[in-house]
Amino acid sequence: MTLVVGVTGGIGSGKSAVTDRFEALGITIVDADLAARVIVAPGGAALDAIAAHFGPQIIQADGTLDRAGLRQRVFADEAERRWLERLTHPLIGEEIRRQIDLAASPYTILSSPLLLETSQKELVDCVVVVDVPEEIQVRRATARDSNNEEQIRRIMAAQMGRQDRLEQADIVIDNSRSLQDLDGLVHELHKEFLLRAESSR
């Protein structure tokens, strides 16, 4: 059984900067956000149900999901968000498991913003939380996603609180420092995970 390391963190914390570095070291990254896109792609397991629930206008002219429109709807209405989660979380879990089974690197990383809020945490042997102060989260996320600050804060409010995340972490990466610092941290963790993977075989 291959070692699976879960990487999570709030919006704007820099999970991608971390997982990009592991990927550059030859490690397979299973990305829950990409798994979520697979299931809502045309022909995917969830698209028809979403269109039936939210109405045909949620599907764009090219047959793909209006992701921005859906995000606005669900983050403005708690009941709609919960409905969408009940539909998609089991399907995302199946897609993640399929991708983990196909991974061929010495260990695998599951990158997921909802790792600790869902049954995805049962798929990992170790939880790494990428952490920055909330003001840095807001600044980075508004700059990256061209979302306004109010939308970012709504998304943050819907995610697990920073303190709760830190309490469930096996390892915390402080990502408020330089990218050079991050390089060093990732290299050290990579060596540790290779040792763990070797001893778990």
Coordinates of C-alpha atoms in Angstrom, one line a residue:
M1 CA 0.0 0.0 0.0
T2 CA 1.6 3.3 -1.1
L3 CA 2.0 6.2 1.4
V4 CA -0.6 8.9 0.8
V5 CA 0.2 12.4 2.1
G6 CA -2.7 14.8 2.3
V7 CA -2.0 18.5 1.7
T8 CA -4.6 21.1 2.6
G9 CA -5.0 24.8 3.5
G10 CA -7.4 27.6 3.2
I11 CA -7.9 29.6 0.0
G12 CA -4.9 31.7 -0.8
S13 CA -2.6 29.7 1.5
G14 CA -0.3 28.5 -1.4
K15 CA -1.2 24.8 -1.6
S16 CA -0.3 24.9 -5.3
A17 CA 3.1 26.4 -4.7
V18 CA 3.8 23.5 -2.3
T19 CA 2.4 20.7 -4.5
D20 CA 4.2 22.1 -7.6
R21 CA 7.5 21.6 -5.8
F22 CA 6.7 18.0 -4.9
E23 CA 5.6 17.4 -8.5
A24 CA 9.0 18.7 -9.7
L25 CA 10.6 16.1 -7.4
G26 CA 8.7 13.4 -9.4
I27 CA 5.8 12.8 -6.9
T28 CA 2.3 12.2 -8.3
I29 CA -0.2 14.9 -7.2
V30 CA -3.8 13.8 -7.0
D31 CA -5.7 17.1 -7.0
A32 CA -9.2 17.1 -5.5
D33 CA -10.1 20.2 -7.4
L34 CA -9.2 18.5 -10.7
A35 CA -11.2 15.4 -9.7
A36 CA -14.2 17.8 -9.0
R37 CA -13.8 19.1 -12.6
V38 CA -13.8 15.6 -14.0
I39 CA -17.2 14.8 -12.5
V40 CA -18.8 18.1 -13.7
A41 CA -17.4 17.9 -17.2
P42 CA -19.7 17.1 -20.1
G43 CA -20.5 13.4 -19.7
G44 CA -19.3 13.5 -16.1
A45 CA -21.2 11.8 -13.3
A46 CA -22.7 15.0 -11.8
L47 CA -23.4 17.5 -14.6
D48 CA -27.0 16.3 -15.5
A49 CA -28.1 16.4 -11.8
I50 CA -26.6 19.9 -11.4
A51 CA -28.5 21.1 -14.5
A52 CA -31.7 19.5 -13.3
H53 CA -31.4 21.2 -9.8
F54 CA -30.1 24.7 -10.7
G55 CA -31.8 25.0 -14.1
P56 CA -30.5 24.8 -17.7
Q57 CA -28.9 28.3 -17.5
I58 CA -26.1 26.9 -15.3
I59 CA -24.9 25.1 -18.5
Q60 CA -23.0 27.4 -20.9
A61 CA -23.5 27.4 -24.7
D62 CA -20.6 25.0 -25.2
G63 CA -22.2 22.4 -22.9
T64 CA -19.8 23.1 -20.0
L65 CA -20.7 24.1 -16.5
D66 CA -20.9 27.8 -15.6
R67 CA -18.5 27.3 -12.7
A68 CA -18.4 31.0 -11.7
G69 CA -22.2 31.2 -11.7
L70 CA -22.5 28.0 -9.6
R71 CA -19.9 29.3 -7.1
Q72 CA -21.9 32.5 -6.6
R73 CA -25.1 30.6 -6.1
V74 CA -23.8 28.1 -3.6
F75 CA -21.7 30.5 -1.5
A76 CA -24.7 32.9 -1.2
D77 CA -27.0 30.1 -0.1
E78 CA -26.0 27.6 2.6
A79 CA -28.8 25.1 1.6
E80 CA -27.7 25.0 -2.0
R81 CA -24.1 24.5 -1.0
R82 CA -25.1 21.6 1.1
W83 CA -27.1 20.0 -1.7
L84 CA -24.2 20.3 -4.1
E85 CA -21.8 18.8 -1.5
R86 CA -24.1 15.8 -0.9
L87 CA -24.1 15.2 -4.7
T88 CA -20.5 15.8 -5.5
H89 CA -18.4 14.6 -2.5
P90 CA -19.0 10.9 -2.9
L91 CA -18.3 11.2 -6.7
I92 CA -15.2 13.2 -6.1
G93 CA -14.1 10.6 -3.5
E94 CA -14.4 7.8 -6.1
E95 CA -12.4 9.8 -8.7
I96 CA -9.7 10.5 -6.1
R97 CA -9.4 6.8 -5.2
R98 CA -9.2 5.9 -8.8
Q99 CA -6.3 8.3 -9.4
I100 CA -4.5 7.3 -6.2
D101 CA -4.6 3.6 -7.4
L102 CA -3.0 4.6 -10.7
A103 CA -0.2 6.6 -9.1
A104 CA 3.3 5.2 -9.6
S105 CA 5.6 7.5 -7.5
P106 CA 7.3 6.3 -4.2
Y107 CA 4.5 8.1 -2.3
T108 CA 1.4 10.1 -3.5
I109 CA 0.1 13.5 -2.5
L110 CA -3.6 14.2 -2.3
S111 CA -4.1 18.0 -2.5
S112 CA -7.5 19.0 -1.3
P113 CA -9.0 22.2 0.2
L114 CA -11.7 20.1 1.9
L115 CA -9.5 17.3 3.1
L116 CA -10.4 17.7 6.7
E117 CA -14.1 18.4 6.2
T118 CA -14.8 15.3 4.1
S119 CA -14.2 11.5 4.2
Q120 CA -11.1 12.3 2.0
K121 CA -9.1 12.4 5.2
E122 CA -9.6 8.6 5.5
L123 CA -7.6 8.2 2.3
V124 CA -4.4 9.8 3.7
D125 CA -1.7 8.5 6.2
C126 CA -0.5 12.0 7.1
V127 CA -2.0 15.5 7.1
V128 CA 0.1 18.5 6.0
V129 CA -1.5 21.9 6.5
V130 CA -0.2 24.9 4.4
D131 CA -0.7 27.9 6.7
V132 CA -0.6 31.7 6.4
P133 CA -2.3 34.4 8.4
E134 CA -5.8 35.2 7.2
E135 CA -4.9 38.7 5.9
I136 CA -2.3 37.1 3.6
Q137 CA -5.0 34.6 2.4
V138 CA -7.3 37.4 1.5
R139 CA -4.5 39.4 -0.3
R140 CA -3.2 36.5 -2.3
A141 CA -6.7 35.1 -3.2
T142 CA -8.1 38.5 -4.4
A143 CA -4.9 39.1 -6.5
R144 CA -5.0 35.6 -8.1
D145 CA -8.7 35.0 -8.7
S146 CA -9.9 38.5 -9.5
N147 CA -12.6 37.8 -6.9
N148 CA -13.6 40.7 -4.6
E149 CA -12.6 40.6 -1.0
E150 CA -16.2 39.9 0.1
Q151 CA -16.4 36.8 -2.0
I152 CA -13.1 35.5 -0.7
R153 CA -14.2 36.1 2.9
R154 CA -17.4 34.2 2.2
I155 CA -15.4 31.3 0.8
M156 CA -13.1 31.4 3.9
A157 CA -16.1 31.4 6.2
A158 CA -17.5 28.3 4.4
Q159 CA -14.1 26.5 4.9
M160 CA -12.8 25.1 8.1
G161 CA -11.4 27.7 10.5
R162 CA -7.6 28.2 10.6
Q163 CA -7.3 27.1 14.2
D164 CA -9.3 23.9 13.6
R165 CA -7.1 23.0 10.6
L166 CA -3.9 23.5 12.5
E167 CA -5.2 21.3 15.4
Q168 CA -5.7 18.4 12.9
A169 CA -2.3 18.8 11.2
D170 CA 0.5 16.3 11.5
I171 CA 2.9 18.7 9.8
V172 CA 2.4 22.5 9.3
I173 CA 4.2 24.4 6.5
D174 CA 4.4 28.1 7.3
N175 CA 4.0 29.6 3.8
S176 CA 4.3 33.3 4.8
R177 CA 8.0 33.4 4.1
S178 CA 10.0 33.4 0.9
L179 CA 9.8 30.9 -1.9
Q180 CA 13.4 30.0 -1.2
D181 CA 12.3 29.0 2.4
L182 CA 9.5 26.9 0.9
D183 CA 12.0 25.1 -1.4
G184 CA 14.0 24.1 1.6
L185 CA 11.0 22.9 3.6
V186 CA 9.7 20.8 0.7
H187 CA 13.1 19.2 0.2
E188 CA 13.3 18.2 3.9
L189 CA 9.7 16.8 3.8
H190 CA 10.4 14.9 0.6
K191 CA 13.3 13.1 2.3
E192 CA 11.1 12.3 5.3
F193 CA 8.3 11.0 3.2
L194 CA 10.6 8.8 1.1
L195 CA 11.8 7.2 4.3
R196 CA 8.3 6.7 5.6
A197 CA 7.2 5.2 2.3
E198 CA 10.2 2.8 2.3
S199 CA 9.4 1.6 5.9
S200 CA 5.7 1.2 5.2
R201 CA 6.3 -1.2 2.3

